[in-house]
Amino acid sequence: LIEAYLQTQEPWDKAGAYAIQGLAASFVKRIEGSYTAVVGLPLSETRDMLEIAGIETGVSGSHV
């Protein structure tokens, strides 16, 4: 399975050679914490930081 994955072009332009939203998701058993942080930008945490800084995002916690 790993050899087949390496034959695709997917791993070669990724930090750590995988993207959780791509083919490599089949290798991941579980994620602890924020899925969006694994993808690249922790949306919930970013929203929280913006709102603490006084920037209204208009997005509630359940929509991130």
mmCIF file of C-alpha atoms in Angstrom:
data_model
loop_
_atom_site.group_PDB
_atom_site.id
_atom_site.type_symbol
_atom_site.label_atom_id
_atom_site.label_comp_id
_atom_site.label_asym_id
_atom_site.label_seq_id
_atom_site.Cartn_x
_atom_site.Cartn_y
_atom_site.Cartn_z
ATOM 1 C CA LEU A 1 0.000 0.000 0.000
ATOM 2 C CA ILE A 2 2.782 2.433 0.875
ATOM 3 C CA GLU A 3 4.690 1.574 -2.289
ATOM 4 C CA ALA A 4 1.567 2.324 -4.364
ATOM 5 C CA TYR A 5 1.151 5.646 -2.548
ATOM 6 C CA LEU A 6 4.764 6.562 -3.262
ATOM 7 C CA GLN A 7 4.168 5.910 -6.959
ATOM 8 C CA THR A 8 1.568 8.716 -7.019
ATOM 9 C CA GLN A 9 2.762 12.308 -7.171
ATOM 10 C CA GLU A 10 0.905 13.238 -3.984
ATOM 11 C CA PRO A 11 3.635 12.793 -1.335
ATOM 12 C CA TRP A 12 6.353 14.807 -3.029
ATOM 13 C CA ASP A 13 5.006 18.323 -2.460
ATOM 14 C CA LYS A 14 3.770 17.878 1.103
ATOM 15 C CA ALA A 15 5.358 18.567 4.464
ATOM 16 C CA GLY A 16 5.807 15.131 5.973
ATOM 17 C CA ALA A 17 4.915 13.575 2.579
ATOM 18 C CA TYR A 18 1.183 13.369 3.247
ATOM 19 C CA ALA A 19 -2.021 15.393 3.132
ATOM 20 C CA ILE A 20 -4.753 14.174 5.448
ATOM 21 C CA GLN A 21 -7.388 15.260 2.919
ATOM 22 C CA GLY A 22 -5.792 13.193 0.160
ATOM 23 C CA LEU A 23 -4.859 9.574 -0.450
ATOM 24 C CA ALA A 24 -2.774 9.395 2.724
ATOM 25 C CA ALA A 25 -5.940 9.589 4.818
ATOM 26 C CA SER A 26 -6.123 5.811 4.464
ATOM 27 C CA PHE A 27 -3.012 5.545 6.671
ATOM 28 C CA VAL A 28 -4.469 7.625 9.536
ATOM 29 C CA LYS A 29 -6.369 5.756 12.245
ATOM 30 C CA ARG A 30 -7.530 8.812 14.182
ATOM 31 C CA ILE A 31 -6.949 12.507 14.720
ATOM 32 C CA GLU A 32 -6.688 13.971 18.181
ATOM 33 C CA GLY A 33 -7.520 17.654 18.124
ATOM 34 C CA SER A 34 -8.409 19.868 15.222
ATOM 35 C CA TYR A 35 -8.779 18.330 11.746
ATOM 36 C CA THR A 36 -8.244 21.776 10.217
ATOM 37 C CA ALA A 37 -4.942 22.114 12.089
ATOM 38 C CA VAL A 38 -3.774 18.885 10.466
ATOM 39 C CA VAL A 39 -4.852 20.207 7.054
ATOM 40 C CA GLY A 40 -2.872 23.381 7.603
ATOM 41 C CA LEU A 41 -4.852 26.142 9.323
ATOM 42 C CA PRO A 42 -6.598 25.562 12.646
ATOM 43 C CA LEU A 43 -9.844 27.390 11.834
ATOM 44 C CA SER A 44 -11.444 27.258 15.265
ATOM 45 C CA GLU A 45 -8.294 28.442 17.004
ATOM 46 C CA THR A 46 -7.749 31.167 14.393
ATOM 47 C CA ARG A 47 -11.326 32.400 14.827
ATOM 48 C CA ASP A 48 -10.844 32.494 18.606
ATOM 49 C CA MET A 49 -7.621 34.500 18.272
ATOM 50 C CA LEU A 50 -9.238 36.976 15.874
ATOM 51 C CA GLU A 51 -12.184 37.518 18.206
ATOM 52 C CA ILE A 52 -9.878 37.974 21.213
ATOM 53 C CA ALA A 53 -8.115 40.654 19.165
ATOM 54 C CA GLY A 54 -11.469 42.373 18.643
ATOM 55 C CA ILE A 55 -12.086 41.200 15.088
ATOM 56 C CA GLU A 56 -15.615 39.855 14.703
ATOM 57 C CA THR A 57 -15.711 36.803 12.448
ATOM 58 C CA GLY A 58 -19.442 36.188 12.440
ATOM 59 C CA VAL A 59 -18.838 32.440 12.699
ATOM 60 C CA SER A 60 -20.044 30.454 15.682
ATOM 61 C CA GLY A 61 -18.044 27.613 17.205
ATOM 62 C CA SER A 62 -20.134 24.843 15.679
ATOM 63 C CA HIS A 63 -19.650 26.171 12.140
ATOM 64 C CA VAL A 64 -15.866 26.000 12.058
#
